[in-house]
PDB file of N, CA and C in Angstrom:
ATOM      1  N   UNK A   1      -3.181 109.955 123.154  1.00  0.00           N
ATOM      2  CA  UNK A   1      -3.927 109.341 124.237  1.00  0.00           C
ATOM      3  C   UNK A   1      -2.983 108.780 125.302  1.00  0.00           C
ATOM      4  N   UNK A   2      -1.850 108.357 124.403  1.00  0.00           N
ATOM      5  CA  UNK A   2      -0.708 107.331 126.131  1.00  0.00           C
ATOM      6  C   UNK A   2      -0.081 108.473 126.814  1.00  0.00           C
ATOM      7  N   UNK A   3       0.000 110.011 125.960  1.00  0.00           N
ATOM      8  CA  UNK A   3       0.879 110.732 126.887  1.00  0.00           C
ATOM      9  C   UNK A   3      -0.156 111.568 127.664  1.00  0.00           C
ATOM     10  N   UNK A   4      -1.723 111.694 127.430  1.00  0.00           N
ATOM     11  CA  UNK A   4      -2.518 112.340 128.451  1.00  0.00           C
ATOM     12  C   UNK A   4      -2.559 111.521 129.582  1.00  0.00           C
ATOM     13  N   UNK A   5      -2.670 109.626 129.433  1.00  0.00           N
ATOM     14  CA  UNK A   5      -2.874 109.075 130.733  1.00  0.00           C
ATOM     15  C   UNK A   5      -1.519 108.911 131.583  1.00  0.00           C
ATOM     16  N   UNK A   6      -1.070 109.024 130.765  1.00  0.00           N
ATOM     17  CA  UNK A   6       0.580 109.138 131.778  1.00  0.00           C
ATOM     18  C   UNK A   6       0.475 110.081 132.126  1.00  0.00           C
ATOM     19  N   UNK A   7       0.473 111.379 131.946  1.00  0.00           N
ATOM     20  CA  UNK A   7      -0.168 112.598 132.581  1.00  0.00           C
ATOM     21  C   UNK A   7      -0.952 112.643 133.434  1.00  0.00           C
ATOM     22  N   UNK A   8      -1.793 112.128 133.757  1.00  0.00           N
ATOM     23  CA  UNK A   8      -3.358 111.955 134.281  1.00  0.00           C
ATOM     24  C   UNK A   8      -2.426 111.220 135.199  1.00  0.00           C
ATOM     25  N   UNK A   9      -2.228 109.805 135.419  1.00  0.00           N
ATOM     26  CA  UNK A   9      -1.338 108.902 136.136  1.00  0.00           C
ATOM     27  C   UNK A   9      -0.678 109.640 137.347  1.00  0.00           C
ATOM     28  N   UNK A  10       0.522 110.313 136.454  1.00  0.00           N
ATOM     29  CA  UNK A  10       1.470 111.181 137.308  1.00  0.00           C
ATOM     30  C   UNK A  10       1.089 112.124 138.166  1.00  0.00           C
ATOM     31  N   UNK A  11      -0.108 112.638 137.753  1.00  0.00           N
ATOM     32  CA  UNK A  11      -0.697 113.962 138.555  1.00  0.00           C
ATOM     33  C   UNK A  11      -1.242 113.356 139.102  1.00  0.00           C
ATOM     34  N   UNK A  12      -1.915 112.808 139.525  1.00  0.00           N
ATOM     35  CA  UNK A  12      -2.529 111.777 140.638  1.00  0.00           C
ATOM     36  C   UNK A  12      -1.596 111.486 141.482  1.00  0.00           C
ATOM     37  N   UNK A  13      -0.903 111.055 141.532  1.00  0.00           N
ATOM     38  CA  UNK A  13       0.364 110.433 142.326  1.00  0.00           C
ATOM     39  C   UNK A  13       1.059 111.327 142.813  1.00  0.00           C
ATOM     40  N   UNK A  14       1.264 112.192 142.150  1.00  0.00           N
ATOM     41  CA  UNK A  14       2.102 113.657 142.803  1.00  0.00           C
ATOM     42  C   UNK A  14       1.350 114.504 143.553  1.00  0.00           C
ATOM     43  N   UNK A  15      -0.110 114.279 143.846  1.00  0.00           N
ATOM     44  CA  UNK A  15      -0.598 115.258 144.855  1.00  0.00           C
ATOM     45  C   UNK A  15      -0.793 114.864 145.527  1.00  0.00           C
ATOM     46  N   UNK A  16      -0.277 115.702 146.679  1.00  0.00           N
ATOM     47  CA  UNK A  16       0.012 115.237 148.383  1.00  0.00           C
ATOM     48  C   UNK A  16       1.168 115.240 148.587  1.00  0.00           C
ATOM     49  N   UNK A  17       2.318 115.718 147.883  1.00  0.00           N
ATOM     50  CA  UNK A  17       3.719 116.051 147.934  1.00  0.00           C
ATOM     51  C   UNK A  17       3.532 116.975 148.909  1.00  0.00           C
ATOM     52  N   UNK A  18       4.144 116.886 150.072  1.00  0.00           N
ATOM     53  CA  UNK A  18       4.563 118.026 151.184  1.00  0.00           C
ATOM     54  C   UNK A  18       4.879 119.507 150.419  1.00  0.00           C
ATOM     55  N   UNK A  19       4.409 120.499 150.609  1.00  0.00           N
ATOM     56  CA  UNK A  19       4.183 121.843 150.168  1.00  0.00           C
ATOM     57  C   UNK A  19       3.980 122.021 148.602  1.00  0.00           C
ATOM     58  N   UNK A  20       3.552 120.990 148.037  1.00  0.00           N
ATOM     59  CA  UNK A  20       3.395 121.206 146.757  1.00  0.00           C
ATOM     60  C   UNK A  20       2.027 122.801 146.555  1.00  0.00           C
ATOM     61  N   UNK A  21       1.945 123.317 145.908  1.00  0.00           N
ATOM     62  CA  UNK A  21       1.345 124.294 145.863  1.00  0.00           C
ATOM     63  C   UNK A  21       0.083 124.206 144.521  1.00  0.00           C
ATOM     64  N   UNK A  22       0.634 123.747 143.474  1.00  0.00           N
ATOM     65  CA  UNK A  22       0.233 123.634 142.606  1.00  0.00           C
ATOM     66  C   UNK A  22       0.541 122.871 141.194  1.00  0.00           C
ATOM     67  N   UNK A  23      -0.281 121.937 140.348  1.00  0.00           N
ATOM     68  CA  UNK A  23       0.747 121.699 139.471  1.00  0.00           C
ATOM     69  C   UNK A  23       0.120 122.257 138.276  1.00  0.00           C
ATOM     70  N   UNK A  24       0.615 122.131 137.115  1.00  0.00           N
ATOM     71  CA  UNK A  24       0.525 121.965 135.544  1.00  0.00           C
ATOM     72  C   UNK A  24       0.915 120.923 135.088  1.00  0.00           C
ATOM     73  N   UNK A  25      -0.110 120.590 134.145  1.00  0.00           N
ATOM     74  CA  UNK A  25       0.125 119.859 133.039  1.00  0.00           C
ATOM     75  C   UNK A  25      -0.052 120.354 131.615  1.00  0.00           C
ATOM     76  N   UNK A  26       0.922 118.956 130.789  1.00  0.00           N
ATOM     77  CA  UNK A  26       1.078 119.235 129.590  1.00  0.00           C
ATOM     78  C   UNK A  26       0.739 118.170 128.357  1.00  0.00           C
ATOM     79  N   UNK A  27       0.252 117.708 127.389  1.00  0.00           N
ATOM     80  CA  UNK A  27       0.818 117.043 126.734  1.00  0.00           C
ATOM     81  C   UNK A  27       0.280 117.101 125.061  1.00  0.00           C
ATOM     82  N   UNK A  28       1.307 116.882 124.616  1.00  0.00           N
ATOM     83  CA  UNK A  28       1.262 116.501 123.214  1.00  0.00           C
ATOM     84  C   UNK A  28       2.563 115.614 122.216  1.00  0.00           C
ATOM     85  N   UNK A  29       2.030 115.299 121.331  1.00  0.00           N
ATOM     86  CA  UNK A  29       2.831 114.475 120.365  1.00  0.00           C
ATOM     87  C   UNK A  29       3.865 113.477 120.941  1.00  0.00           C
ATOM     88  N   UNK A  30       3.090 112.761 122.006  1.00  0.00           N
ATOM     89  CA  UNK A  30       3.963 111.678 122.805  1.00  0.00           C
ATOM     90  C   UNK A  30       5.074 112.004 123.550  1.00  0.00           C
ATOM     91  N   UNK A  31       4.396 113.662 123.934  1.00  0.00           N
ATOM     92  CA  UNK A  31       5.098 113.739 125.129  1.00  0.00           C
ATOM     93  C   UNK A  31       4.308 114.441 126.015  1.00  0.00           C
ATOM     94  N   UNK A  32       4.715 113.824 127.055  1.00  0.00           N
ATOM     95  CA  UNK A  32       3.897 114.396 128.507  1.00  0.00           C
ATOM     96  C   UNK A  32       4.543 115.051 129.242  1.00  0.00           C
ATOM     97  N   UNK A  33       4.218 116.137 130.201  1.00  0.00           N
ATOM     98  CA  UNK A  33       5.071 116.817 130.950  1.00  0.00           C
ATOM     99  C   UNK A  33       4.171 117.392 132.569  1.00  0.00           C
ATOM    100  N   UNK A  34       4.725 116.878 133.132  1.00  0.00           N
ATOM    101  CA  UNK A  34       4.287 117.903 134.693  1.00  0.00           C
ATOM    102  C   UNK A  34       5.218 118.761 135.832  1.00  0.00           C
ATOM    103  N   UNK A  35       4.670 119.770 135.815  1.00  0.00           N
ATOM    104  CA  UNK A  35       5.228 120.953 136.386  1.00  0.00           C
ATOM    105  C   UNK A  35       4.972 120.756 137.641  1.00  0.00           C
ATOM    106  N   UNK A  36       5.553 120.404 139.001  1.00  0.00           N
ATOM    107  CA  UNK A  36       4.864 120.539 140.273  1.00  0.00           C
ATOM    108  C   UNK A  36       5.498 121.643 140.405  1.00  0.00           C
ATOM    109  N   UNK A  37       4.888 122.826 141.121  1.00  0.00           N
ATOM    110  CA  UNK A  37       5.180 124.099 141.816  1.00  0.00           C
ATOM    111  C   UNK A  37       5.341 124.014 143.223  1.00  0.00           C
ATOM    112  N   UNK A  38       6.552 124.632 144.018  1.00  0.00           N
ATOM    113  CA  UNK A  38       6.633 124.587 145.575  1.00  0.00           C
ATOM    114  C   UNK A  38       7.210 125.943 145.853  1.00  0.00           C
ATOM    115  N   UNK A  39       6.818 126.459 147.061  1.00  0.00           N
ATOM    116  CA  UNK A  39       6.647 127.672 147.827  1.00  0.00           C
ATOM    117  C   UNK A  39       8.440 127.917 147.868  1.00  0.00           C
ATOM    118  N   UNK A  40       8.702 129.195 147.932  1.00  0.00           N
ATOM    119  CA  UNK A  40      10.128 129.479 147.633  1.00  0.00           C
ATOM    120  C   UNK A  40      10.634 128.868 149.012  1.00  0.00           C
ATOM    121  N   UNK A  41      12.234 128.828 148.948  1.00  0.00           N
ATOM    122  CA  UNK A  41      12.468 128.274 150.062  1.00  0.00           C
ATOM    123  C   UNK A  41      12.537 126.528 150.543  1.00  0.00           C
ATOM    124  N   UNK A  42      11.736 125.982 149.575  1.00  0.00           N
ATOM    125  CA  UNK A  42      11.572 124.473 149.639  1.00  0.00           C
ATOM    126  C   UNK A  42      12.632 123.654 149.182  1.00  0.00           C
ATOM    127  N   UNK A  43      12.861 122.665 149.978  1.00  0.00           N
ATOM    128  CA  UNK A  43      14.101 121.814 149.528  1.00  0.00           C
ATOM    129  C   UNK A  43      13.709 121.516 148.293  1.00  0.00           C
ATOM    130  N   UNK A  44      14.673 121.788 146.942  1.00  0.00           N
ATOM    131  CA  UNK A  44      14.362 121.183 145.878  1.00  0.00           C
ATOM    132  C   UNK A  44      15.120 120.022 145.499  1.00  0.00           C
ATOM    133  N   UNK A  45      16.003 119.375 146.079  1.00  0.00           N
ATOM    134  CA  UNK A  45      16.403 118.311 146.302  1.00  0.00           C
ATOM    135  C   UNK A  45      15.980 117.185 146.787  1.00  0.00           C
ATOM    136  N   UNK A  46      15.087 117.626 148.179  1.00  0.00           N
ATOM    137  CA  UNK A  46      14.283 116.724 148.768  1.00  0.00           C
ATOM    138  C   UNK A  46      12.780 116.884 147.932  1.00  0.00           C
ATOM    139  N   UNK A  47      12.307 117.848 147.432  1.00  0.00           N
ATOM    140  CA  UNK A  47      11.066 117.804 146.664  1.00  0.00           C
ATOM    141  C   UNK A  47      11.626 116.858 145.484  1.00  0.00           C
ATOM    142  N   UNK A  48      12.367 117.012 144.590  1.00  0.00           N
ATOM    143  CA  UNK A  48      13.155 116.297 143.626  1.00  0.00           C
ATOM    144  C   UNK A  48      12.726 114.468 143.664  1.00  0.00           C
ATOM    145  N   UNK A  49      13.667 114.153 144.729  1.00  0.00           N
ATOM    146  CA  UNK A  49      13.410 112.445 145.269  1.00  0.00           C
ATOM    147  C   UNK A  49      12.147 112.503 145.806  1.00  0.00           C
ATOM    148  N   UNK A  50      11.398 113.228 146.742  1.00  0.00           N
ATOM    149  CA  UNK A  50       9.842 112.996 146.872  1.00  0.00           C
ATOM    150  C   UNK A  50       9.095 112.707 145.309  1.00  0.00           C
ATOM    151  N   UNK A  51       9.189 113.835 144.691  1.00  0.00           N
ATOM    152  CA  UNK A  51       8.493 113.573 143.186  1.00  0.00           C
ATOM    153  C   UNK A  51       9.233 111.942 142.443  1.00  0.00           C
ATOM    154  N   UNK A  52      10.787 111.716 142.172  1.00  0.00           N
ATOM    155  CA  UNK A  52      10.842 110.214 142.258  1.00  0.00           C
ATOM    156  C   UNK A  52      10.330 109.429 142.370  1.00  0.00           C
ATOM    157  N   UNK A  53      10.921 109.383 143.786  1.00  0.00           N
ATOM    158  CA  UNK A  53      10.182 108.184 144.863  1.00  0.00           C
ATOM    159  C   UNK A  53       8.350 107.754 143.724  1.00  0.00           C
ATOM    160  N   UNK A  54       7.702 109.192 144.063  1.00  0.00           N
ATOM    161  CA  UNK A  54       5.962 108.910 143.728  1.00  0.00           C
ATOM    162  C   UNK A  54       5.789 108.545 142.052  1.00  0.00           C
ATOM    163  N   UNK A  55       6.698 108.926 141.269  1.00  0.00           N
ATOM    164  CA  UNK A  55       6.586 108.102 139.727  1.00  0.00           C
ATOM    165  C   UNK A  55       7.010 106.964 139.710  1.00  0.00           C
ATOM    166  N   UNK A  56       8.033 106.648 140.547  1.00  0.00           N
ATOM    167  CA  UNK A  56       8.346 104.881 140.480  1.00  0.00           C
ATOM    168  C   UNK A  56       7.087 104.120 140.851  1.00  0.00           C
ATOM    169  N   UNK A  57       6.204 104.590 142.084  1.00  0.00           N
ATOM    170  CA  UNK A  57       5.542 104.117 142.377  1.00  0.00           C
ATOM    171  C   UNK A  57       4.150 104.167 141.544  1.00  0.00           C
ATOM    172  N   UNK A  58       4.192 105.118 140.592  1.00  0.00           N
ATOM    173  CA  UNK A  58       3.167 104.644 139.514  1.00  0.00           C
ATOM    174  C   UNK A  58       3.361 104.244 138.330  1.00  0.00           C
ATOM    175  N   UNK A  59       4.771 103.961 138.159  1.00  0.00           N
ATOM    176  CA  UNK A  59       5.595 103.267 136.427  1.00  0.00           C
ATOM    177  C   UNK A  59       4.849 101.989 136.505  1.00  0.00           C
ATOM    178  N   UNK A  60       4.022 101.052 137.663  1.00  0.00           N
ATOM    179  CA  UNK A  60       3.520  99.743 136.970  1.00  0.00           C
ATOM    180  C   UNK A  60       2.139 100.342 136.174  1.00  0.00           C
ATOM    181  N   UNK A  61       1.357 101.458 136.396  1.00  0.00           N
ATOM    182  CA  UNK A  61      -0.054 101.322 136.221  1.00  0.00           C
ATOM    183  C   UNK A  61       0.177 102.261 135.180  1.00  0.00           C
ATOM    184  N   UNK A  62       1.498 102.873 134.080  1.00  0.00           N
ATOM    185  CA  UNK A  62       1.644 103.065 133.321  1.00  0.00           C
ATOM    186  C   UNK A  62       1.889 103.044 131.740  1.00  0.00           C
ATOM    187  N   UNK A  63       0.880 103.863 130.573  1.00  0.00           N
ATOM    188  CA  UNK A  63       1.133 102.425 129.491  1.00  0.00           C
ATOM    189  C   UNK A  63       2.582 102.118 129.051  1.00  0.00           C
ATOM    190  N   UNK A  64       2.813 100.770 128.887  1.00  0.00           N
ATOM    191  CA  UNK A  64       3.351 100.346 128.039  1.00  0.00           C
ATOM    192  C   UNK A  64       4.881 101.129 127.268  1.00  0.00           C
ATOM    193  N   UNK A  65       4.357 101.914 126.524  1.00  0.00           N
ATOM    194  CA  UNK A  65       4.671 102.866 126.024  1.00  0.00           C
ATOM    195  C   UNK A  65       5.281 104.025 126.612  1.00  0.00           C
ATOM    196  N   UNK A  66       4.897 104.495 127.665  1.00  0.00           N
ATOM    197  CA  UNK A  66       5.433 105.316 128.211  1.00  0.00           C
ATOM    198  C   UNK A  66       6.258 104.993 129.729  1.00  0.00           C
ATOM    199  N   UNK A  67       6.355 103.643 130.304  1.00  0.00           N
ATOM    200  CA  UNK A  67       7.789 103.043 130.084  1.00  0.00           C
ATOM    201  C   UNK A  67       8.738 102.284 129.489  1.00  0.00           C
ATOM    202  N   UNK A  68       8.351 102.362 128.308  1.00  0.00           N
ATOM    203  CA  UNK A  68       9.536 101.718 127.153  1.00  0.00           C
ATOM    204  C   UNK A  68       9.960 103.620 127.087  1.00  0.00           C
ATOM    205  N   UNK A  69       9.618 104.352 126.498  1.00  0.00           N
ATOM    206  CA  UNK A  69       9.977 105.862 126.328  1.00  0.00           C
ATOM    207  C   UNK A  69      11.220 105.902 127.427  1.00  0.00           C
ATOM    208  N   UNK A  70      10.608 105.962 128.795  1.00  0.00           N
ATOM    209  CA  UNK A  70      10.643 106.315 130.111  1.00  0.00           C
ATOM    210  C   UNK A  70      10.497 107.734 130.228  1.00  0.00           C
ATOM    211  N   UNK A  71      10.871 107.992 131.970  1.00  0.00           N
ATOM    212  CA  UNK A  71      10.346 109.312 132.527  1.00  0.00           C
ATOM    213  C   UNK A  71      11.399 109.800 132.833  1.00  0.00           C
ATOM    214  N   UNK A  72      11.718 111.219 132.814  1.00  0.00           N
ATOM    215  CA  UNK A  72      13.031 112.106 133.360  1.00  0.00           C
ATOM    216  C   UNK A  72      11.566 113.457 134.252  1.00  0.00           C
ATOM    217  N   UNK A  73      12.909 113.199 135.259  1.00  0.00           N
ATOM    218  CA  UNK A  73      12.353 114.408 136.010  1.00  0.00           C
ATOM    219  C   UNK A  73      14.100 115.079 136.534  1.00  0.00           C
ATOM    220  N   UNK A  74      12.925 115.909 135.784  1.00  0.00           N
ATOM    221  CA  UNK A  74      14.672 117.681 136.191  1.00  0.00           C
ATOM    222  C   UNK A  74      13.628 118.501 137.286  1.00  0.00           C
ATOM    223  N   UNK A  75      14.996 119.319 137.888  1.00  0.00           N
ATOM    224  CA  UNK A  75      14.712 120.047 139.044  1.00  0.00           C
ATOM    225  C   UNK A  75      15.020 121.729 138.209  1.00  0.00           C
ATOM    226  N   UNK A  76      14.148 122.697 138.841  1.00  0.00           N
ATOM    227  CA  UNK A  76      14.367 124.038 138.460  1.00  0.00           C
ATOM    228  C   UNK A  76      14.158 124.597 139.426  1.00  0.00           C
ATOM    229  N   UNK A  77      14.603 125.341 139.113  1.00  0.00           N
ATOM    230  CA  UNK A  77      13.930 126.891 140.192  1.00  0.00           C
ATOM    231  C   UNK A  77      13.868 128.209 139.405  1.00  0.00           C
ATOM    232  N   UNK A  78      12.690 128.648 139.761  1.00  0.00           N
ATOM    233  CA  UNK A  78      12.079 129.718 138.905  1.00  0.00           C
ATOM    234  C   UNK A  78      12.679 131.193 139.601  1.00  0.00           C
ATOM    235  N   UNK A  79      12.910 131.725 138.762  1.00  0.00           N
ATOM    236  CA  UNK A  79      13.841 133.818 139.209  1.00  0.00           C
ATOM    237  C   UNK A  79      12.837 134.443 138.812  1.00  0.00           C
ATOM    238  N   UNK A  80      12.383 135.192 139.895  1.00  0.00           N
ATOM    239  CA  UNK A  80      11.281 135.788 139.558  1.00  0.00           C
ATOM    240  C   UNK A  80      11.909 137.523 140.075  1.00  0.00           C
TER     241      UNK A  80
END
């Protein structure tokens, strides 16, 4: 249940990211995960600290639990 609303939380907060396209979510066994997707070509550096920036700003309305854990966000880029 704490890693769907941290999920739920995060995806809320992350939409409206400048060219975000799409996201995914994930979660199980106390762990949560979200995928934001952006159009090739997109700063993933600056998408990177945009996505930041918007989880700091929802770590207060987060349980408990899932900032004692805390949050990592990695950057990828997909080879298609």
């Amino acid at each position: 249940m704490v890693e769907e609303t941290a999920v739920a939380l995060i995806e809320q907060e992350l939409n409206g990211i400048e060219n975000l396209l799409y996201m995914d979510s994930a979660s199980e066994q106390n762990l949560g995960t979200n995928y934001p997707d952006f159009p090739g070509g997109t700063n993933l550096d600056l998408a990177s600290v945009e996505t930041q920036n918007r989880i700091k700003r929802a770590e207060p309305r987060l349980p408990e639990e899932a900032r004692r854990l805390g949050i990592t966000v990695t950057k990828s880029a997909r080879i298609s």
